[in-house]
Amino acid sequence: GQQLNQSPQSMFIQEGEDVSMNCTSSSIFNTWLWYKQDPGEGPVLLIALYKAGELTSNGRLTAQFGITRKDSFLNISASIPSDVGIYFCAGQRYAGGTSYGKLTFGQGTILTVHP
Amino acid sequence: DTGVSQDPRHKITKRGQNVTFRCDPISEHNRLYWYRQTLGQGPEFLTYFQNEAQLEKSRLLSDRFSAERPKGSFSTLEIQRTEQGDSAMYLCASSLEGGYTFGSGTRLTVV
């Protein structure tokens, strides 16, 4: 099935560093979401973006909905060891038919934080 | 309410056997979704219910797969005649509007 292009695939950083990851699509989405997944668990919603150009923060996390509606990025500032995990972007469309509500996910970014 | 609950958490089955998973969504959520996630990939959409109506099914959902949500509350996902390629994490999510809440998933291993 279709997946979004998410990069980088993995990151190894030192505690305290900032992190940036992004997601691109060949088609438009109405909503962009960022999730974090720990091993053996389901994804947990971090940030939801609903308007093109929107910049939203959640603590040390900041995400933006690209103006073209085909991309989004997530920044994590001052990383800590508990930021370790897999981060997924997801796009959602509202346009017509029965496709409302379905999420299309990126392949994930594996984040490792060294103390 | 403790969120979206999935049962069992882990299932090991022999190839050719049938398996059934259960999902209990957040009680006020009218939409329920099933996704499948294989190692190293993001979740992929399988099917979606609004109340008891199944509104969309992915082409990933072969005729060996069936999902139900009989009273618009909990849902079951059944896989008949399991194959090794069915080994994956099966995730359930529910929503009212906007972002979903996912369950912890059922890890299926077909041996």
mmCIF file with all atom_site columns, C-alpha atoms in Angstrom:
data_model
loop_
_atom_site.group_PDB
_atom_site.id
_atom_site.type_symbol
_atom_site.label_atom_id
_atom_site.label_alt_id
_atom_site.label_comp_id
_atom_site.label_asym_id
_atom_site.label_entity_id
_atom_site.label_seq_id
_atom_site.pdbx_PDB_ins_code
_atom_site.Cartn_x
_atom_site.Cartn_y
_atom_site.Cartn_z
_atom_site.occupancy
_atom_site.B_iso_or_equiv
_atom_site.pdbx_formal_charge
_atom_site.auth_seq_id
_atom_site.auth_comp_id
_atom_site.auth_asym_id
_atom_site.auth_atom_id
_atom_site.pdbx_PDB_model_num
ATOM 1   C CA . GLY A 1 1   ? 0.000   0.000   0.000  1.00 0.00 ? 1   GLY A CA 1
ATOM 2   C CA . GLN A 1 2   ? 0.952   3.637   -0.335 1.00 0.00 ? 2   GLN A CA 1
ATOM 3   C CA . GLN A 1 3   ? 3.233   5.076   2.306  1.00 0.00 ? 3   GLN A CA 1
ATOM 4   C CA . LEU A 1 4   ? 4.618   8.530   2.783  1.00 0.00 ? 4   LEU A CA 1
ATOM 5   C CA . ASN A 1 5   ? 8.333   9.263   2.320  1.00 0.00 ? 5   ASN A CA 1
ATOM 6   C CA . GLN A 1 6   ? 9.760   9.856   5.765  1.00 0.00 ? 6   GLN A CA 1
ATOM 7   C CA . SER A 1 7   ? 13.374  10.776  6.464  1.00 0.00 ? 7   SER A CA 1
ATOM 8   C CA . PRO A 1 8   ? 15.760  10.088  7.923  1.00 0.00 ? 8   PRO A CA 1
ATOM 9   C CA . GLN A 1 9   ? 15.214  6.380   8.477  1.00 0.00 ? 9   GLN A CA 1
ATOM 10  C CA . SER A 1 10  ? 17.253  6.478   11.674 1.00 0.00 ? 10  SER A CA 1
ATOM 11  C CA . MET A 1 11  ? 19.106  8.958   13.863 1.00 0.00 ? 11  MET A CA 1
ATOM 12  C CA . PHE A 1 12  ? 21.721  8.502   16.570 1.00 0.00 ? 12  PHE A CA 1
ATOM 13  C CA . ILE A 1 13  ? 22.131  11.615  18.694 1.00 0.00 ? 13  ILE A CA 1
ATOM 14  C CA . GLN A 1 14  ? 23.536  12.766  22.006 1.00 0.00 ? 14  GLN A CA 1
ATOM 15  C CA . GLU A 1 15  ? 21.259  13.757  24.842 1.00 0.00 ? 15  GLU A CA 1
ATOM 16  C CA . GLY A 1 16  ? 20.537  17.477  24.650 1.00 0.00 ? 16  GLY A CA 1
ATOM 17  C CA . GLU A 1 17  ? 20.747  17.727  20.863 1.00 0.00 ? 17  GLU A CA 1
ATOM 18  C CA . ASP A 1 18  ? 17.873  18.872  18.696 1.00 0.00 ? 18  ASP A CA 1
ATOM 19  C CA . VAL A 1 19  ? 16.276  16.502  16.186 1.00 0.00 ? 19  VAL A CA 1
ATOM 20  C CA . SER A 1 20  ? 14.455  17.156  12.949 1.00 0.00 ? 20  SER A CA 1
ATOM 21  C CA . MET A 1 21  ? 12.565  14.727  10.724 1.00 0.00 ? 21  MET A CA 1
ATOM 22  C CA . ASN A 1 22  ? 10.254  15.235  7.795  1.00 0.00 ? 22  ASN A CA 1
ATOM 23  C CA . CYS A 1 23  ? 7.661   13.602  5.661  1.00 0.00 ? 23  CYS A CA 1
ATOM 24  C CA . THR A 1 24  ? 6.704   14.201  2.042  1.00 0.00 ? 24  THR A CA 1
ATOM 25  C CA . SER A 1 25  ? 3.927   13.017  -0.213 1.00 0.00 ? 25  SER A CA 1
ATOM 26  C CA . SER A 1 26  ? 3.158   13.208  -3.897 1.00 0.00 ? 26  SER A CA 1
ATOM 27  C CA . SER A 1 27  ? -0.442  14.091  -3.065 1.00 0.00 ? 27  SER A CA 1
ATOM 28  C CA . ILE A 1 28  ? -2.265  16.474  -0.767 1.00 0.00 ? 28  ILE A CA 1
ATOM 29  C CA . PHE A 1 29  ? -3.451  15.672  2.733  1.00 0.00 ? 29  PHE A CA 1
ATOM 30  C CA . ASN A 1 30  ? -5.958  17.624  4.806  1.00 0.00 ? 30  ASN A CA 1
ATOM 31  C CA . THR A 1 31  ? -4.464  16.628  8.129  1.00 0.00 ? 31  THR A CA 1
ATOM 32  C CA . TRP A 1 32  ? -0.946  15.673  9.196  1.00 0.00 ? 32  TRP A CA 1
ATOM 33  C CA . LEU A 1 33  ? -0.289  13.742  12.385 1.00 0.00 ? 33  LEU A CA 1
ATOM 34  C CA . TRP A 1 34  ? 2.864   12.686  14.188 1.00 0.00 ? 34  TRP A CA 1
ATOM 35  C CA . TYR A 1 35  ? 2.979   9.545   16.317 1.00 0.00 ? 35  TYR A CA 1
ATOM 36  C CA . LYS A 1 36  ? 5.593   7.869   18.553 1.00 0.00 ? 36  LYS A CA 1
ATOM 37  C CA . GLN A 1 37  ? 5.703   4.120   18.942 1.00 0.00 ? 37  GLN A CA 1
ATOM 38  C CA . ASP A 1 38  ? 7.554   2.193   21.618 1.00 0.00 ? 38  ASP A CA 1
ATOM 39  C CA . PRO A 1 39  ? 8.472   -1.487  21.061 1.00 0.00 ? 39  PRO A CA 1
ATOM 40  C CA . GLY A 1 40  ? 5.469   -3.785  21.387 1.00 0.00 ? 40  GLY A CA 1
ATOM 41  C CA . GLU A 1 41  ? 3.013   -0.912  21.747 1.00 0.00 ? 41  GLU A CA 1
ATOM 42  C CA . GLY A 1 42  ? 0.652   0.977   19.493 1.00 0.00 ? 42  GLY A CA 1
ATOM 43  C CA . PRO A 1 43  ? 1.439   4.465   18.155 1.00 0.00 ? 43  PRO A CA 1
ATOM 44  C CA . VAL A 1 44  ? 0.720   7.371   20.488 1.00 0.00 ? 44  VAL A CA 1
ATOM 45  C CA . LEU A 1 45  ? -0.398  10.704  19.031 1.00 0.00 ? 45  LEU A CA 1
ATOM 46  C CA . LEU A 1 46  ? 2.093   13.536  19.606 1.00 0.00 ? 46  LEU A CA 1
ATOM 47  C CA . ILE A 1 47  ? 0.814   16.392  17.458 1.00 0.00 ? 47  ILE A CA 1
ATOM 48  C CA . ALA A 1 48  ? -2.063  16.885  15.008 1.00 0.00 ? 48  ALA A CA 1
ATOM 49  C CA . LEU A 1 49  ? -2.005  19.600  12.317 1.00 0.00 ? 49  LEU A CA 1
ATOM 50  C CA . TYR A 1 50  ? -5.190  20.718  10.561 1.00 0.00 ? 50  TYR A CA 1
ATOM 51  C CA . LYS A 1 51  ? -4.324  23.768  8.455  1.00 0.00 ? 51  LYS A CA 1
ATOM 52  C CA . ALA A 1 52  ? -1.688  24.400  5.787  1.00 0.00 ? 52  ALA A CA 1
ATOM 53  C CA . GLY A 1 53  ? 1.117   26.481  7.258  1.00 0.00 ? 53  GLY A CA 1
ATOM 54  C CA . GLU A 1 54  ? 0.115   25.642  10.829 1.00 0.00 ? 54  GLU A CA 1
ATOM 55  C CA . LEU A 1 55  ? 2.944   25.467  13.352 1.00 0.00 ? 55  LEU A CA 1
ATOM 56  C CA . THR A 1 56  ? 2.060   23.636  16.569 1.00 0.00 ? 56  THR A CA 1
ATOM 57  C CA . SER A 1 57  ? 4.081   22.873  19.695 1.00 0.00 ? 57  SER A CA 1
ATOM 58  C CA . ASN A 1 58  ? 3.647   20.248  22.379 1.00 0.00 ? 58  ASN A CA 1
ATOM 59  C CA . GLY A 1 59  ? 6.323   20.757  25.028 1.00 0.00 ? 59  GLY A CA 1
ATOM 60  C CA . ARG A 1 60  ? 9.709   20.164  23.377 1.00 0.00 ? 60  ARG A CA 1
ATOM 61  C CA . LEU A 1 61  ? 8.023   19.041  20.147 1.00 0.00 ? 61  LEU A CA 1
ATOM 62  C CA . THR A 1 62  ? 7.196   21.374  17.280 1.00 0.00 ? 62  THR A CA 1
ATOM 63  C CA . ALA A 1 63  ? 5.546   20.334  14.028 1.00 0.00 ? 63  ALA A CA 1
ATOM 64  C CA . GLN A 1 64  ? 4.525   22.196  10.900 1.00 0.00 ? 64  GLN A CA 1
ATOM 65  C CA . PHE A 1 65  ? 1.988   21.496  8.170  1.00 0.00 ? 65  PHE A CA 1
ATOM 66  C CA . GLY A 1 66  ? 3.596   22.435  4.859  1.00 0.00 ? 66  GLY A CA 1
ATOM 67  C CA . ILE A 1 67  ? 2.084   25.181  2.735  1.00 0.00 ? 67  ILE A CA 1
ATOM 68  C CA . THR A 1 68  ? 1.689   22.830  -0.232 1.00 0.00 ? 68  THR A CA 1
ATOM 69  C CA . ARG A 1 69  ? -0.135  20.324  2.044  1.00 0.00 ? 69  ARG A CA 1
ATOM 70  C CA . LYS A 1 70  ? 2.272   17.683  0.747  1.00 0.00 ? 70  LYS A CA 1
ATOM 71  C CA . ASP A 1 71  ? 4.783   17.744  3.568  1.00 0.00 ? 71  ASP A CA 1
ATOM 72  C CA . SER A 1 72  ? 5.308   18.123  7.300  1.00 0.00 ? 72  SER A CA 1
ATOM 73  C CA . PHE A 1 73  ? 8.226   18.229  9.699  1.00 0.00 ? 73  PHE A CA 1
ATOM 74  C CA . LEU A 1 74  ? 8.718   17.429  13.367 1.00 0.00 ? 74  LEU A CA 1
ATOM 75  C CA . ASN A 1 75  ? 11.390  18.954  15.579 1.00 0.00 ? 75  ASN A CA 1
ATOM 76  C CA . ILE A 1 76  ? 12.377  17.725  19.019 1.00 0.00 ? 76  ILE A CA 1
ATOM 77  C CA . SER A 1 77  ? 14.451  20.130  21.076 1.00 0.00 ? 77  SER A CA 1
ATOM 78  C CA . ALA A 1 78  ? 16.893  19.224  23.866 1.00 0.00 ? 78  ALA A CA 1
ATOM 79  C CA . SER A 1 79  ? 16.429  15.474  23.443 1.00 0.00 ? 79  SER A CA 1
ATOM 80  C CA . ILE A 1 80  ? 16.321  13.206  26.495 1.00 0.00 ? 80  ILE A CA 1
ATOM 81  C CA . PRO A 1 81  ? 16.765  9.423   26.752 1.00 0.00 ? 81  PRO A CA 1
ATOM 82  C CA . SER A 1 82  ? 13.005  8.786   26.934 1.00 0.00 ? 82  SER A CA 1
ATOM 83  C CA . ASP A 1 83  ? 12.623  10.300  23.443 1.00 0.00 ? 83  ASP A CA 1
ATOM 84  C CA . VAL A 1 84  ? 13.959  6.976   22.118 1.00 0.00 ? 84  VAL A CA 1
ATOM 85  C CA . GLY A 1 85  ? 11.465  5.237   19.873 1.00 0.00 ? 85  GLY A CA 1
ATOM 86  C CA . ILE A 1 86  ? 10.052  5.191   16.367 1.00 0.00 ? 86  ILE A CA 1
ATOM 87  C CA . TYR A 1 87  ? 8.380   8.336   15.079 1.00 0.00 ? 87  TYR A CA 1
ATOM 88  C CA . PHE A 1 88  ? 5.761   8.116   12.350 1.00 0.00 ? 88  PHE A CA 1
ATOM 89  C CA . CYS A 1 89  ? 4.119   10.776  10.267 1.00 0.00 ? 89  CYS A CA 1
ATOM 90  C CA . ALA A 1 90  ? 0.626   10.147  8.962  1.00 0.00 ? 90  ALA A CA 1
ATOM 91  C CA . GLY A 1 91  ? -1.594  11.968  6.499  1.00 0.00 ? 91  GLY A CA 1
ATOM 92  C CA . GLN A 1 92  ? -5.373  11.993  6.398  1.00 0.00 ? 92  GLN A CA 1
ATOM 93  C CA . ARG A 1 93  ? -7.787  13.087  3.695  1.00 0.00 ? 93  ARG A CA 1
ATOM 94  C CA . TYR A 1 94  ? -11.360 14.278  4.128  1.00 0.00 ? 94  TYR A CA 1
ATOM 95  C CA . ALA A 1 95  ? -12.206 14.559  0.415  1.00 0.00 ? 95  ALA A CA 1
ATOM 96  C CA . GLY A 1 96  ? -15.289 12.646  -0.705 1.00 0.00 ? 96  GLY A CA 1
ATOM 97  C CA . GLY A 1 97  ? -16.211 8.996   -0.959 1.00 0.00 ? 97  GLY A CA 1
ATOM 98  C CA . THR A 1 98  ? -15.581 6.550   1.854  1.00 0.00 ? 98  THR A CA 1
ATOM 99  C CA . SER A 1 99  ? -11.943 7.438   2.397  1.00 0.00 ? 99  SER A CA 1
ATOM 100 C CA . TYR A 1 100 ? -12.666 9.716   5.311  1.00 0.00 ? 100 TYR A CA 1
ATOM 101 C CA . GLY A 1 101 ? -10.612 8.880   8.333  1.00 0.00 ? 101 GLY A CA 1
ATOM 102 C CA . LYS A 1 102 ? -8.069  6.523   6.784  1.00 0.00 ? 102 LYS A CA 1
ATOM 103 C CA . LEU A 1 103 ? -4.455  7.308   7.718  1.00 0.00 ? 103 LEU A CA 1
ATOM 104 C CA . THR A 1 104 ? -1.483  6.829   5.425  1.00 0.00 ? 104 THR A CA 1
ATOM 105 C CA . PHE A 1 105 ? 1.756   6.378   7.355  1.00 0.00 ? 105 PHE A CA 1
ATOM 106 C CA . GLY A 1 106 ? 5.416   7.010   6.664  1.00 0.00 ? 106 GLY A CA 1
ATOM 107 C CA . GLN A 1 107 ? 7.997   4.266   7.145  1.00 0.00 ? 107 GLN A CA 1
ATOM 108 C CA . GLY A 1 108 ? 9.139   5.707   10.451 1.00 0.00 ? 108 GLY A CA 1
ATOM 109 C CA . THR A 1 109 ? 12.265  7.332   11.894 1.00 0.00 ? 109 THR A CA 1
ATOM 110 C CA . ILE A 1 110 ? 14.104  5.313   14.532 1.00 0.00 ? 110 ILE A CA 1
ATOM 111 C CA . LEU A 1 111 ? 15.539  7.663   17.146 1.00 0.00 ? 111 LEU A CA 1
ATOM 112 C CA . THR A 1 112 ? 18.348  6.616   19.482 1.00 0.00 ? 112 THR A CA 1
ATOM 113 C CA . VAL A 1 113 ? 19.508  9.039   22.172 1.00 0.00 ? 113 VAL A CA 1
ATOM 114 C CA . HIS A 1 114 ? 22.857  8.427   23.857 1.00 0.00 ? 114 HIS A CA 1
ATOM 115 C CA . PRO A 1 115 ? 23.094  9.740   27.447 1.00 0.00 ? 115 PRO A CA 1
ATOM 116 C CA . ASP B 2 1   ? -12.063 4.587   30.388 1.00 0.00 ? 1   ASP B CA 1
ATOM 117 C CA . THR B 2 2   ? -8.614  3.108   29.900 1.00 0.00 ? 2   THR B CA 1
ATOM 118 C CA . GLY B 2 3   ? -8.341  3.638   26.152 1.00 0.00 ? 3   GLY B CA 1
ATOM 119 C CA . VAL B 2 4   ? -8.481  1.149   23.279 1.00 0.00 ? 4   VAL B CA 1
ATOM 120 C CA . SER B 2 5   ? -8.124  -2.436  24.460 1.00 0.00 ? 5   SER B CA 1
ATOM 121 C CA . GLN B 2 6   ? -6.997  -5.338  22.271 1.00 0.00 ? 6   GLN B CA 1
ATOM 122 C CA . ASP B 2 7   ? -7.038  -9.011  23.069 1.00 0.00 ? 7   ASP B CA 1
ATOM 123 C CA . PRO B 2 8   ? -4.965  -11.107 22.925 1.00 0.00 ? 8   PRO B CA 1
ATOM 124 C CA . ARG B 2 9   ? -1.668  -9.214  23.025 1.00 0.00 ? 9   ARG B CA 1
ATOM 125 C CA . HIS B 2 10  ? 0.193   -12.096 21.441 1.00 0.00 ? 10  HIS B CA 1
ATOM 126 C CA . LYS B 2 11  ? -0.968  -15.058 19.378 1.00 0.00 ? 11  LYS B CA 1
ATOM 127 C CA . ILE B 2 12  ? 1.111   -17.895 17.958 1.00 0.00 ? 12  ILE B CA 1
ATOM 128 C CA . THR B 2 13  ? -0.732  -20.152 15.564 1.00 0.00 ? 13  THR B CA 1
ATOM 129 C CA . LYS B 2 14  ? 0.051   -22.886 13.119 1.00 0.00 ? 14  LYS B CA 1
ATOM 130 C CA . ARG B 2 15  ? -0.304  -22.215 9.422  1.00 0.00 ? 15  ARG B CA 1
ATOM 131 C CA . GLY B 2 16  ? -3.804  -23.047 8.244  1.00 0.00 ? 16  GLY B CA 1
ATOM 132 C CA . GLN B 2 17  ? -5.519  -22.336 11.558 1.00 0.00 ? 17  GLN B CA 1
ATOM 133 C CA . ASN B 2 18  ? -8.126  -19.616 12.064 1.00 0.00 ? 18  ASN B CA 1
ATOM 134 C CA . VAL B 2 19  ? -7.554  -16.786 14.529 1.00 0.00 ? 19  VAL B CA 1
ATOM 135 C CA . THR B 2 20  ? -9.807  -14.054 15.900 1.00 0.00 ? 20  THR B CA 1
ATOM 136 C CA . PHE B 2 21  ? -8.783  -10.812 17.549 1.00 0.00 ? 21  PHE B CA 1
ATOM 137 C CA . ARG B 2 22  ? -10.955 -8.473  19.576 1.00 0.00 ? 22  ARG B CA 1
ATOM 138 C CA . CYS B 2 23  ? -10.867 -4.701  19.918 1.00 0.00 ? 23  CYS B CA 1
ATOM 139 C CA . ASP B 2 24  ? -12.760 -2.642  22.485 1.00 0.00 ? 24  ASP B CA 1
ATOM 140 C CA . PRO B 2 25  ? -12.682 1.038   21.477 1.00 0.00 ? 25  PRO B CA 1
ATOM 141 C CA . ILE B 2 26  ? -13.067 4.086   23.668 1.00 0.00 ? 26  ILE B CA 1
ATOM 142 C CA . SER B 2 27  ? -16.746 4.006   24.562 1.00 0.00 ? 27  SER B CA 1
ATOM 143 C CA . GLU B 2 28  ? -17.897 7.284   23.001 1.00 0.00 ? 28  GLU B CA 1
ATOM 144 C CA . HIS B 2 29  ? -15.912 6.798   19.778 1.00 0.00 ? 29  HIS B CA 1
ATOM 145 C CA . ASN B 2 30  ? -18.081 5.931   16.786 1.00 0.00 ? 30  ASN B CA 1
ATOM 146 C CA . ARG B 2 31  ? -15.269 5.138   14.348 1.00 0.00 ? 31  ARG B CA 1
ATOM 147 C CA . LEU B 2 32  ? -13.111 2.044   14.600 1.00 0.00 ? 32  LEU B CA 1
ATOM 148 C CA . TYR B 2 33  ? -10.166 1.123   12.395 1.00 0.00 ? 33  TYR B CA 1
ATOM 149 C CA . TRP B 2 34  ? -7.967  -1.912  11.854 1.00 0.00 ? 34  TRP B CA 1
ATOM 150 C CA . TYR B 2 35  ? -4.371  -1.593  10.666 1.00 0.00 ? 35  TYR B CA 1
ATOM 151 C CA . ARG B 2 36  ? -1.608  -4.086  10.045 1.00 0.00 ? 36  ARG B CA 1
ATOM 152 C CA . GLN B 2 37  ? 2.043   -3.350  10.766 1.00 0.00 ? 37  GLN B CA 1
ATOM 153 C CA . THR B 2 38  ? 4.975   -5.467  9.660  1.00 0.00 ? 38  THR B CA 1
ATOM 154 C CA . LEU B 2 39  ? 8.501   -5.095  10.989 1.00 0.00 ? 39  LEU B CA 1
ATOM 155 C CA . GLY B 2 40  ? 10.197  -1.900  9.885  1.00 0.00 ? 40  GLY B CA 1
ATOM 156 C CA . GLN B 2 41  ? 7.082   -0.433  8.306  1.00 0.00 ? 41  GLN B CA 1
ATOM 157 C CA . GLY B 2 42  ? 4.390   1.989   9.286  1.00 0.00 ? 42  GLY B CA 1
ATOM 158 C CA . PRO B 2 43  ? 0.865   0.730   9.919  1.00 0.00 ? 43  PRO B CA 1
ATOM 159 C CA . GLU B 2 44  ? -1.224  -0.008  6.812  1.00 0.00 ? 44  GLU B CA 1
ATOM 160 C CA . PHE B 2 45  ? -4.970  0.501   6.690  1.00 0.00 ? 45  PHE B CA 1
ATOM 161 C CA . LEU B 2 46  ? -7.154  -2.624  6.548  1.00 0.00 ? 46  LEU B CA 1
ATOM 162 C CA . THR B 2 47  ? -10.722 -1.567  7.246  1.00 0.00 ? 47  THR B CA 1
ATOM 163 C CA . TYR B 2 48  ? -12.892 1.023   8.954  1.00 0.00 ? 48  TYR B CA 1
ATOM 164 C CA . PHE B 2 49  ? -16.285 1.080   10.699 1.00 0.00 ? 49  PHE B CA 1
ATOM 165 C CA . GLN B 2 50  ? -18.551 3.956   11.513 1.00 0.00 ? 50  GLN B CA 1
ATOM 166 C CA . ASN B 2 51  ? -20.820 2.599   14.214 1.00 0.00 ? 51  ASN B CA 1
ATOM 167 C CA . GLU B 2 52  ? -21.725 -0.888  12.946 1.00 0.00 ? 52  GLU B CA 1
ATOM 168 C CA . ALA B 2 53  ? -21.303 -0.108  9.254  1.00 0.00 ? 53  ALA B CA 1
ATOM 169 C CA . GLN B 2 54  ? -18.099 -1.256  7.551  1.00 0.00 ? 54  GLN B CA 1
ATOM 170 C CA . LEU B 2 55  ? -17.421 1.666   5.224  1.00 0.00 ? 55  LEU B CA 1
ATOM 171 C CA . GLU B 2 56  ? -14.141 0.788   3.577  1.00 0.00 ? 56  GLU B CA 1
ATOM 172 C CA . LYS B 2 57  ? -11.912 -2.230  3.066  1.00 0.00 ? 57  LYS B CA 1
ATOM 173 C CA . SER B 2 58  ? -8.345  -2.157  1.775  1.00 0.00 ? 58  SER B CA 1
ATOM 174 C CA . ARG B 2 59  ? -7.167  -4.433  -1.006 1.00 0.00 ? 59  ARG B CA 1
ATOM 175 C CA . LEU B 2 60  ? -4.824  -5.808  1.674  1.00 0.00 ? 60  LEU B CA 1
ATOM 176 C CA . LEU B 2 61  ? -7.908  -7.413  3.233  1.00 0.00 ? 61  LEU B CA 1
ATOM 177 C CA . SER B 2 62  ? -8.119  -10.653 1.274  1.00 0.00 ? 62  SER B CA 1
ATOM 178 C CA . ASP B 2 63  ? -11.162 -12.900 1.382  1.00 0.00 ? 63  ASP B CA 1
ATOM 179 C CA . ARG B 2 64  ? -9.528  -14.808 4.245  1.00 0.00 ? 64  ARG B CA 1
ATOM 180 C CA . PHE B 2 65  ? -9.979  -11.729 6.434  1.00 0.00 ? 65  PHE B CA 1
ATOM 181 C CA . SER B 2 66  ? -13.285 -10.626 7.885  1.00 0.00 ? 66  SER B CA 1
ATOM 182 C CA . ALA B 2 67  ? -14.086 -7.895  10.367 1.00 0.00 ? 67  ALA B CA 1
ATOM 183 C CA . GLU B 2 68  ? -17.280 -7.202  12.246 1.00 0.00 ? 68  GLU B CA 1
ATOM 184 C CA . ARG B 2 69  ? -18.616 -4.628  14.642 1.00 0.00 ? 69  ARG B CA 1
ATOM 185 C CA . PRO B 2 70  ? -22.052 -6.066  15.374 1.00 0.00 ? 70  PRO B CA 1
ATOM 186 C CA . LYS B 2 71  ? -23.435 -3.540  17.848 1.00 0.00 ? 71  LYS B CA 1
ATOM 187 C CA . GLY B 2 72  ? -21.256 -0.582  17.018 1.00 0.00 ? 72  GLY B CA 1
ATOM 188 C CA . SER B 2 73  ? -19.112 -1.196  20.081 1.00 0.00 ? 73  SER B CA 1
ATOM 189 C CA . PHE B 2 74  ? -16.376 -3.845  20.085 1.00 0.00 ? 74  PHE B CA 1
ATOM 190 C CA . SER B 2 75  ? -14.984 -5.304  16.865 1.00 0.00 ? 75  SER B CA 1
ATOM 191 C CA . THR B 2 76  ? -13.486 -8.621  15.847 1.00 0.00 ? 76  THR B CA 1
ATOM 192 C CA . LEU B 2 77  ? -10.993 -9.375  13.097 1.00 0.00 ? 77  LEU B CA 1
ATOM 193 C CA . GLU B 2 78  ? -10.853 -12.978 11.929 1.00 0.00 ? 78  GLU B CA 1
ATOM 194 C CA . ILE B 2 79  ? -8.195  -14.489 9.708  1.00 0.00 ? 79  ILE B CA 1
ATOM 195 C CA . GLN B 2 80  ? -9.031  -17.854 8.197  1.00 0.00 ? 80  GLN B CA 1
ATOM 196 C CA . ARG B 2 81  ? -6.460  -20.395 6.979  1.00 0.00 ? 81  ARG B CA 1
ATOM 197 C CA . THR B 2 82  ? -3.543  -18.321 8.260  1.00 0.00 ? 82  THR B CA 1
ATOM 198 C CA . GLU B 2 83  ? -0.381  -18.044 6.183  1.00 0.00 ? 83  GLU B CA 1
ATOM 199 C CA . GLN B 2 84  ? 3.131   -17.120 7.277  1.00 0.00 ? 84  GLN B CA 1
ATOM 200 C CA . GLY B 2 85  ? 2.736   -13.797 5.490  1.00 0.00 ? 85  GLY B CA 1
ATOM 201 C CA . ASP B 2 86  ? -0.037  -12.919 7.920  1.00 0.00 ? 86  ASP B CA 1
ATOM 202 C CA . SER B 2 87  ? 2.537   -12.595 10.710 1.00 0.00 ? 87  SER B CA 1
ATOM 203 C CA . ALA B 2 88  ? 2.340   -8.961  11.816 1.00 0.00 ? 88  ALA B CA 1
ATOM 204 C CA . MET B 2 89  ? 1.097   -6.603  14.489 1.00 0.00 ? 89  MET B CA 1
ATOM 205 C CA . TYR B 2 90  ? -2.634  -5.957  14.114 1.00 0.00 ? 90  TYR B CA 1
ATOM 206 C CA . LEU B 2 91  ? -3.586  -2.563  15.483 1.00 0.00 ? 91  LEU B CA 1
ATOM 207 C CA . CYS B 2 92  ? -7.019  -1.256  16.320 1.00 0.00 ? 92  CYS B CA 1
ATOM 208 C CA . ALA B 2 93  ? -7.792  2.429   16.708 1.00 0.00 ? 93  ALA B CA 1
ATOM 209 C CA . SER B 2 94  ? -10.879 4.479   17.466 1.00 0.00 ? 94  SER B CA 1
ATOM 210 C CA . SER B 2 95  ? -11.841 8.089   17.011 1.00 0.00 ? 95  SER B CA 1
ATOM 211 C CA . LEU B 2 96  ? -14.682 10.525  17.365 1.00 0.00 ? 96  LEU B CA 1
ATOM 212 C CA . GLU B 2 97  ? -13.127 13.343  15.360 1.00 0.00 ? 97  GLU B CA 1
ATOM 213 C CA . GLY B 2 98  ? -9.576  14.124  14.386 1.00 0.00 ? 98  GLY B CA 1
ATOM 214 C CA . GLY B 2 99  ? -6.634  12.075  15.631 1.00 0.00 ? 99  GLY B CA 1
ATOM 215 C CA . TYR B 2 100 ? -7.002  8.436   16.542 1.00 0.00 ? 100 TYR B CA 1
ATOM 216 C CA . THR B 2 101 ? -6.247  6.552   19.736 1.00 0.00 ? 101 THR B CA 1
ATOM 217 C CA . PHE B 2 102 ? -4.507  3.263   19.016 1.00 0.00 ? 102 PHE B CA 1
ATOM 218 C CA . GLY B 2 103 ? -4.558  0.117   21.091 1.00 0.00 ? 103 GLY B CA 1
ATOM 219 C CA . SER B 2 104 ? -1.408  -1.785  22.002 1.00 0.00 ? 104 SER B CA 1
ATOM 220 C CA . GLY B 2 105 ? -1.983  -4.263  19.188 1.00 0.00 ? 105 GLY B CA 1
ATOM 221 C CA . THR B 2 106 ? -2.089  -8.028  18.786 1.00 0.00 ? 106 THR B CA 1
ATOM 222 C CA . ARG B 2 107 ? 1.199   -9.581  17.667 1.00 0.00 ? 107 ARG B CA 1
ATOM 223 C CA . LEU B 2 108 ? 0.414   -12.576 15.420 1.00 0.00 ? 108 LEU B CA 1
ATOM 224 C CA . THR B 2 109 ? 3.079   -15.147 14.627 1.00 0.00 ? 109 THR B CA 1
ATOM 225 C CA . VAL B 2 110 ? 2.210   -17.884 12.145 1.00 0.00 ? 110 VAL B CA 1
ATOM 226 C CA . VAL B 2 111 ? 4.526   -20.888 12.345 1.00 0.00 ? 111 VAL B CA 1
#
